[in-house]
Tab-separated table of C-alpha atoms in Angstrom:
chain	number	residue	atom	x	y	z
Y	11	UNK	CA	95.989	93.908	107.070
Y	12	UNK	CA	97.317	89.992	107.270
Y	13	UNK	CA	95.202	89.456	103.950
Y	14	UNK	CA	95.996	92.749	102.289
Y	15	UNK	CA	99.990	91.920	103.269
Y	16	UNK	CA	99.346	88.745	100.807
Y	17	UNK	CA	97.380	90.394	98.477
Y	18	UNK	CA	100.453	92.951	98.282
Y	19	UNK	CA	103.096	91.227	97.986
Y	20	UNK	CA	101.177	88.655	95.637
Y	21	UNK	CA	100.944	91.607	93.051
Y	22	UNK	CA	104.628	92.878	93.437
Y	23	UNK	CA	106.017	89.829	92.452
Y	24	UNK	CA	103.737	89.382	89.579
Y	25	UNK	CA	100.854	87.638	90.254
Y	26	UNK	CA	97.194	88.751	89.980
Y	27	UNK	CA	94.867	89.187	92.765
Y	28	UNK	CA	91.844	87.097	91.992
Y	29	UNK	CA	90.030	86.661	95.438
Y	30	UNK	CA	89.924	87.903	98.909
Y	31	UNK	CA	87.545	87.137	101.509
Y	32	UNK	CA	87.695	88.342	105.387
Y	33	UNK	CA	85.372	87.208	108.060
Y	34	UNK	CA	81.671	87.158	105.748
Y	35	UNK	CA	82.717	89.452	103.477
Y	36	UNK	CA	84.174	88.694	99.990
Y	37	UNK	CA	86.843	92.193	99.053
Y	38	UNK	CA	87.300	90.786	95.830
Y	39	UNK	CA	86.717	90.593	93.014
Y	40	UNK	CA	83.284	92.305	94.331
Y	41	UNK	CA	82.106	93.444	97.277
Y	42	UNK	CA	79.195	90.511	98.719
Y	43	UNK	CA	78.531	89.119	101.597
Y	44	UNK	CA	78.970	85.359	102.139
Y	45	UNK	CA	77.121	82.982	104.066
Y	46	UNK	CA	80.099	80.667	104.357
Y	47	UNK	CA	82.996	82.166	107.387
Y	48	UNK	CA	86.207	82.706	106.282
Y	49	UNK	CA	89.141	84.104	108.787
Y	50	UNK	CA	90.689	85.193	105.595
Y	51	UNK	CA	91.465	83.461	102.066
Y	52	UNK	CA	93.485	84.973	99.525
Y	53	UNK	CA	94.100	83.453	96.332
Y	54	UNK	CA	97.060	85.238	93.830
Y	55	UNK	CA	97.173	83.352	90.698
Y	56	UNK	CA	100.571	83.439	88.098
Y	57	UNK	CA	102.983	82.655	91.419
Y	58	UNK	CA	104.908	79.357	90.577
Y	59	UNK	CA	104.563	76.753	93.675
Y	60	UNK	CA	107.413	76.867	95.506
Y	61	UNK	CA	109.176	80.005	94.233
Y	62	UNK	CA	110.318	83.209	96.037
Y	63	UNK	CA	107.180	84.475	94.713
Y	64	UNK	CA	105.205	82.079	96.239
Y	65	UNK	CA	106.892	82.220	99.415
Y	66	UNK	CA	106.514	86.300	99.643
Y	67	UNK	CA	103.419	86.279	98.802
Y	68	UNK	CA	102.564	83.432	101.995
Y	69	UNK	CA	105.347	84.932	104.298
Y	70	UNK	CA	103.803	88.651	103.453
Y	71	UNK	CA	100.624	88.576	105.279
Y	72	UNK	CA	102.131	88.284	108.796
Y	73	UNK	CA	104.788	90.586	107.345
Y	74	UNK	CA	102.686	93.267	106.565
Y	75	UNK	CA	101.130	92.956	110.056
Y	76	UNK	CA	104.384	92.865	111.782
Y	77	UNK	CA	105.322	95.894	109.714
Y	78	UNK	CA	102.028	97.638	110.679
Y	79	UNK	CA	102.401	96.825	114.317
Y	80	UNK	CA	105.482	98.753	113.795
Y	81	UNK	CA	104.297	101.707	112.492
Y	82	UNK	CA	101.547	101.649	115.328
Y	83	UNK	CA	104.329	101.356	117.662
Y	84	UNK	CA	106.154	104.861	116.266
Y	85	UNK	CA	103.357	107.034	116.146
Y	86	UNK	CA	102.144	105.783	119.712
Y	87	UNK	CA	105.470	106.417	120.906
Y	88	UNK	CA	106.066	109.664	119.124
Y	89	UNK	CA	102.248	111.603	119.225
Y	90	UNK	CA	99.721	111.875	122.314
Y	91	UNK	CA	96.332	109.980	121.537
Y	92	UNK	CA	93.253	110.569	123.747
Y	93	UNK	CA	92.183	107.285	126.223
Y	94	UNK	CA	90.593	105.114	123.739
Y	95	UNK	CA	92.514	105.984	120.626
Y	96	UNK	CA	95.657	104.663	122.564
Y	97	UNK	CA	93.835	101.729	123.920
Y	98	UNK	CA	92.107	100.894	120.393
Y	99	UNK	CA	95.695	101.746	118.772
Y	100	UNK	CA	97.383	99.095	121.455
Y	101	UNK	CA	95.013	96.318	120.853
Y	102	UNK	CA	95.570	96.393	116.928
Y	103	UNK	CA	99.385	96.347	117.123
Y	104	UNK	CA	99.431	93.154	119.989
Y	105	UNK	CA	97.337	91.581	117.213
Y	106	UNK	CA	100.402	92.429	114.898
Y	107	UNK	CA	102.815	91.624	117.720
Y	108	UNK	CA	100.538	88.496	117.811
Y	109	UNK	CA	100.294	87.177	114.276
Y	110	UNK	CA	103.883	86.451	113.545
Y	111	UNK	CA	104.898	83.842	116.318
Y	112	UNK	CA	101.793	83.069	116.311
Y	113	UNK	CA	100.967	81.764	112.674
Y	114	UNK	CA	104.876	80.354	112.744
Y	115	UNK	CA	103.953	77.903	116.245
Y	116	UNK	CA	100.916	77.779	116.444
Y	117	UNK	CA	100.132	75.042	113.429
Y	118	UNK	CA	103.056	72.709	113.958
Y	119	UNK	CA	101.653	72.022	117.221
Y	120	UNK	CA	98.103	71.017	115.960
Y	121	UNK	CA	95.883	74.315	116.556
Y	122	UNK	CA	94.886	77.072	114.205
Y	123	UNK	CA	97.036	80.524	113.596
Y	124	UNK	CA	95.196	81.707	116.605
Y	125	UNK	CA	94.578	78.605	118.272
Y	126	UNK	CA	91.120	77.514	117.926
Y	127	UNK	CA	90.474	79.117	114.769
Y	128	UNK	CA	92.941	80.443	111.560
Y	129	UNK	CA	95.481	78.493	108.970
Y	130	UNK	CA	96.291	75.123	110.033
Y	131	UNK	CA	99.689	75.184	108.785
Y	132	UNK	CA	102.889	77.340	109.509
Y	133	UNK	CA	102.256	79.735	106.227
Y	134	UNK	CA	105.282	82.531	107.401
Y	135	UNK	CA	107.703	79.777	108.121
Y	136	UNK	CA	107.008	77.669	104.596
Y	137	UNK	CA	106.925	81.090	102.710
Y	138	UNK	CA	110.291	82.166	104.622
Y	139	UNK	CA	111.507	78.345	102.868
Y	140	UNK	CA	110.217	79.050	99.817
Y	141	UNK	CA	112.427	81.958	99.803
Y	142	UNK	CA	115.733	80.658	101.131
Y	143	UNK	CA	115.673	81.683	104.633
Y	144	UNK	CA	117.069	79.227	107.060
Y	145	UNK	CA	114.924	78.267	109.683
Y	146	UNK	CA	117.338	79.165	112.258
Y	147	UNK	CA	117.358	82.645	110.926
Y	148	UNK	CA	113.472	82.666	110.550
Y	149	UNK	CA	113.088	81.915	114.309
Y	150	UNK	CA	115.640	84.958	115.199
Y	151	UNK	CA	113.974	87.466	113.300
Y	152	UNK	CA	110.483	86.741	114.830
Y	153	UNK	CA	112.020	86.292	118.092
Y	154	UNK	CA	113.914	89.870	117.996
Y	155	UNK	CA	110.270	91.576	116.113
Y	156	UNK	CA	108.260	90.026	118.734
Y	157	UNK	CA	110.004	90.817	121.685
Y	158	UNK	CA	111.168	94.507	120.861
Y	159	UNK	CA	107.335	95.170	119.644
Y	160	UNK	CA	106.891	94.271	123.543
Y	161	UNK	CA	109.163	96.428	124.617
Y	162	UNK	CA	108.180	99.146	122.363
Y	163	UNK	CA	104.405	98.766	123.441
Y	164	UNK	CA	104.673	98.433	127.216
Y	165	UNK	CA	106.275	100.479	129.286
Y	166	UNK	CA	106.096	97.982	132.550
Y	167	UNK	CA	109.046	95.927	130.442
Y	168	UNK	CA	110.649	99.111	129.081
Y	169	UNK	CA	111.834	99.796	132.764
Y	170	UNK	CA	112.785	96.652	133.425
């Protein structure tokens, strides 16, 4: 989803999709499999450095996952899932609860996007720059997304 998100918004904005690659497996421009591990690369060419453009296209992939995480949240809320399709569903959106704060800490303190593996450098927060967003601003809106996604997905804090 996190490399889709950049592929996404990438293409909106007007560049062109020329590579993805997730775990061993290249998603474009062909399906392959790859000797060489990749958490996820995404390269969107026609974005001038530095630009909005730019900065959607890097601030999009934990976007889209916060956005999914979201959406996971709703339908968990709103429809009844057996056992394991609620567990399964509740694992994938802490991910996306996850991959926002994260991606945005995370770096400037020395470790990978997920600590010991992942982007070593705060891609949401330079993409949020790239597109004007203050920094104080930046920190509120993944501070109010992370912590209502926790209240959304567990009811232990929803009653507290």
């Amino acid at each position: 989803v996190h490399e889709s998100g950049h592929a996404l918004w990438g293409s909106v904005t007007g560049g062109k999709l020329t590579y993805m690659q997730v775990a061993y497996f290249v998603i474009y421009p062909r399906l392959a499999i790859t000797p060489h591990f990749q958490l996820g690369s995404v390269y969107v060419d026609g974005l001038a450095p530095g630009s909005f453009a730019h900065g959607l296209m890097l601030f999009g992939g934990s976007m889209t996952t916060n956005i999914a995480s979201w959406l996971i949240a709703l339908n968990v809320q709103k429809k009844s899932f057996g056992n394991k399709t609620q567990i399964a569903l509740k694992v994938l959106g802490l991910f996306g609860i996850l991959d926002l704060p994260f991606y945005a800490i995370f770096p400037q303190l020395g470790f990978g996007h997920w600590i010991f593996f992942g982007g070593c450098w705060p891609e949401p927060l330079n993409g949020a720059r790239m597109m004007g967003i203050p920094d104080p601003l930046f920190y509120a809106i993944v501070a109010l997304s992370t912590l209502s996604l926790a209240l959304v997905y567990s009811k232990t804090l929803r009653k507290k």
